[in-house]
Amino acid sequence: MKITVQSSTVVKPVYGGKAAPATEFVPLTVFDEANYDEYISGIQAFHPAASPPNAVLQAGLARALAEYREWAGRLAAGGAAGCRRRVVLLNDAGARLVEATADVALDSVVPMRPTPEVLRLHPAGDESTEELLLVQLTRFTCGSLVVGYTMHHAVGDGFAACNFLLAWGQATRGAAVDPVPVHDRESFFVPRDPPRVEFEHRGVEFKRRDDDTSASSSDSDDVAGDAIAGDDDEVVIHKVRFSREFIAELKSRASAGAPRPYSTIQCVVAHLWRCMTKARGLDAGGEVVTGLRVAVNGRAKMTRPRLPEGYTGNAVLWARPTTTARELVAEPLRHAAEIIRRELARIDDGYFRSFIDFASSGAVEAEGLVPTADVAEMVMCPDVEVDCLLRAPFYDLDFGGGRPFFFMPSYHPAEGVIYILPASPLGDGSVEAHVSLFGRAMDTFKDCCYSLAVPDMLI
């Protein structure tokens, strides 16, 4: 597949005849600053009938940027604005729009696998990139369209980014933007007076600059090191698909005898965690401690006040269930599901408020702490990171001719990461995920992953 860039331009907000607002700024919040300081990318594919001309998409993008000025702004230090954290300048500098063509029909490459080839379907973003939003429109010989986007995580999390993309579709087809974006970031996260730091946040959301926050202990370093070391150190991303029937059986087995059934996500994550641990060989000896880092959406957790659906920033913290690798594999699936459910329940409104109080107290600056969400960390072993997009409405994006038939996050070869993808538009009840491991562990993982009868593992 050859991709040829035809043009690259900056798209600025269009206000429909109204005067452009004055340049303002939005200070980043404690949640924005604690999250990954990087660009996130994804692609969506549309059939020809659902693909308006590029000029129409560009005009819609300009109107959407007038509603979401953050994505047309620029990151800047906060000192000049009197803020101790960075700010987004609402200067309407614009987003990058790239137009490209492919020399093949889309059905020859779809469904795409998470490989480096995906990187050619969206713009790159790094420390030298000024724009906070970059979009690529790639036309295939059959008339189909792939929309690829790269968005800075400091501006918003996956749900905020999804809301903007839906607004782009609404603006393109002339519909009202819904949900209405809420740009106020400060009033929702005011620390309490006096502050009440009721949970430990050092070593959880924050660490000392030279600290290793891995869940593994010194006694288990040798075993975990063996799982990392090796000649075959290439990270492979495997796309997993669980059918409705497989998930129903997982939930039935995990929930048997439990006070209440475990959710689909709890069971799927528990199953993948166990299979990844076994594939890494962490249960073979010693008492290796393995942990999950599960993203928790504050929109569903915070109640005082509750975040509006159109909130435009980051609102994510992480649950961190832990156990020994040996116990995780030896005990039945219900054991892992219960650990996950218990820890997810702990990350409630009180926990989010405790985080706000701690992050706003000055202790982070005084102690030289930095976020544990470290973009330089490319090997999670013995731990696993989980990002769940199952209920993110990416498939609701509609430019006027219909919804996409394919979505995927970009290729990101960090070992030990699980991306649970949005629910299939087919409505078949299946769940798909991208799972990344070193290549030498992948065969064992596949043997475990698709079976309910694995030797030495009680499902």
CSV table of C-alpha atoms in Angstrom, one decimal, residues 34 36 200-207 212-216 273 289-296 317-323 339-347 351 370-374 377 380 383-385:
chain,number,residue,atom,x,y,z
A,34,ALA,CA,-1.0,13.7,35.7
A,36,TYR,CA,0.4,10.9,29.6
A,200,GLU,CA,-1.8,7.5,49.3
A,201,HIS,CA,-0.9,9.2,46.0
A,202,ARG,CA,2.9,9.0,46.2
A,203,GLY,CA,4.0,5.9,44.2
A,204,VAL,CA,0.5,5.7,42.7
A,205,GLU,CA,-0.2,8.8,40.5
A,206,PHE,CA,3.2,10.4,41.4
A,207,LYS,CA,6.7,9.2,41.9
A,212,ASP,CA,10.6,2.7,39.5
A,213,THR,CA,6.9,2.2,40.4
A,214,SER,CA,6.7,-1.3,39.0
A,215,ALA,CA,4.6,-3.7,41.2
A,216,SER,CA,7.4,-6.2,41.3
A,273,TRP,CA,-4.3,-10.6,32.8
A,289,VAL,CA,4.0,-9.5,42.2
A,290,THR,CA,2.0,-8.4,39.2
A,291,GLY,CA,-0.4,-5.5,39.0
A,292,LEU,CA,-2.9,-3.9,36.7
A,293,ARG,CA,-3.1,-0.3,35.8
A,294,VAL,CA,-6.8,0.2,34.8
A,295,ALA,CA,-8.0,3.6,33.6
A,296,VAL,CA,-11.0,4.8,35.6
A,317,LEU,CA,-7.2,8.0,37.3
A,318,TRP,CA,-6.1,4.4,37.6
A,319,ALA,CA,-7.1,1.4,39.7
A,320,ARG,CA,-4.2,-0.8,40.7
A,321,PRO,CA,-5.2,-4.3,41.7
A,322,THR,CA,-2.2,-6.5,42.6
A,323,THR,CA,-1.5,-10.1,43.5
A,339,ILE,CA,-9.5,-8.4,43.0
A,340,ILE,CA,-10.4,-6.2,40.0
A,341,ARG,CA,-13.9,-5.4,41.1
A,342,ARG,CA,-12.8,-4.5,44.6
A,343,GLU,CA,-10.1,-2.1,43.4
A,344,LEU,CA,-12.3,-0.5,40.8
A,345,ALA,CA,-14.9,0.2,43.6
A,346,ARG,CA,-12.2,1.8,45.8
A,347,ILE,CA,-11.5,4.5,43.1
A,351,TYR,CA,-10.5,8.9,46.0
A,370,VAL,CA,6.5,13.6,38.5
A,371,PRO,CA,3.5,11.6,37.1
A,372,THR,CA,3.8,7.8,37.0
A,373,ALA,CA,2.1,8.0,33.6
A,374,ASP,CA,5.5,7.9,31.9
A,377,GLU,CA,8.0,3.4,29.9
A,380,MET,CA,5.2,-2.9,31.7
A,383,ASP,CA,2.5,-5.4,35.2
A,384,VAL,CA,-0.3,-4.8,32.6
A,385,GLU,CA,-1.9,-1.5,31.6
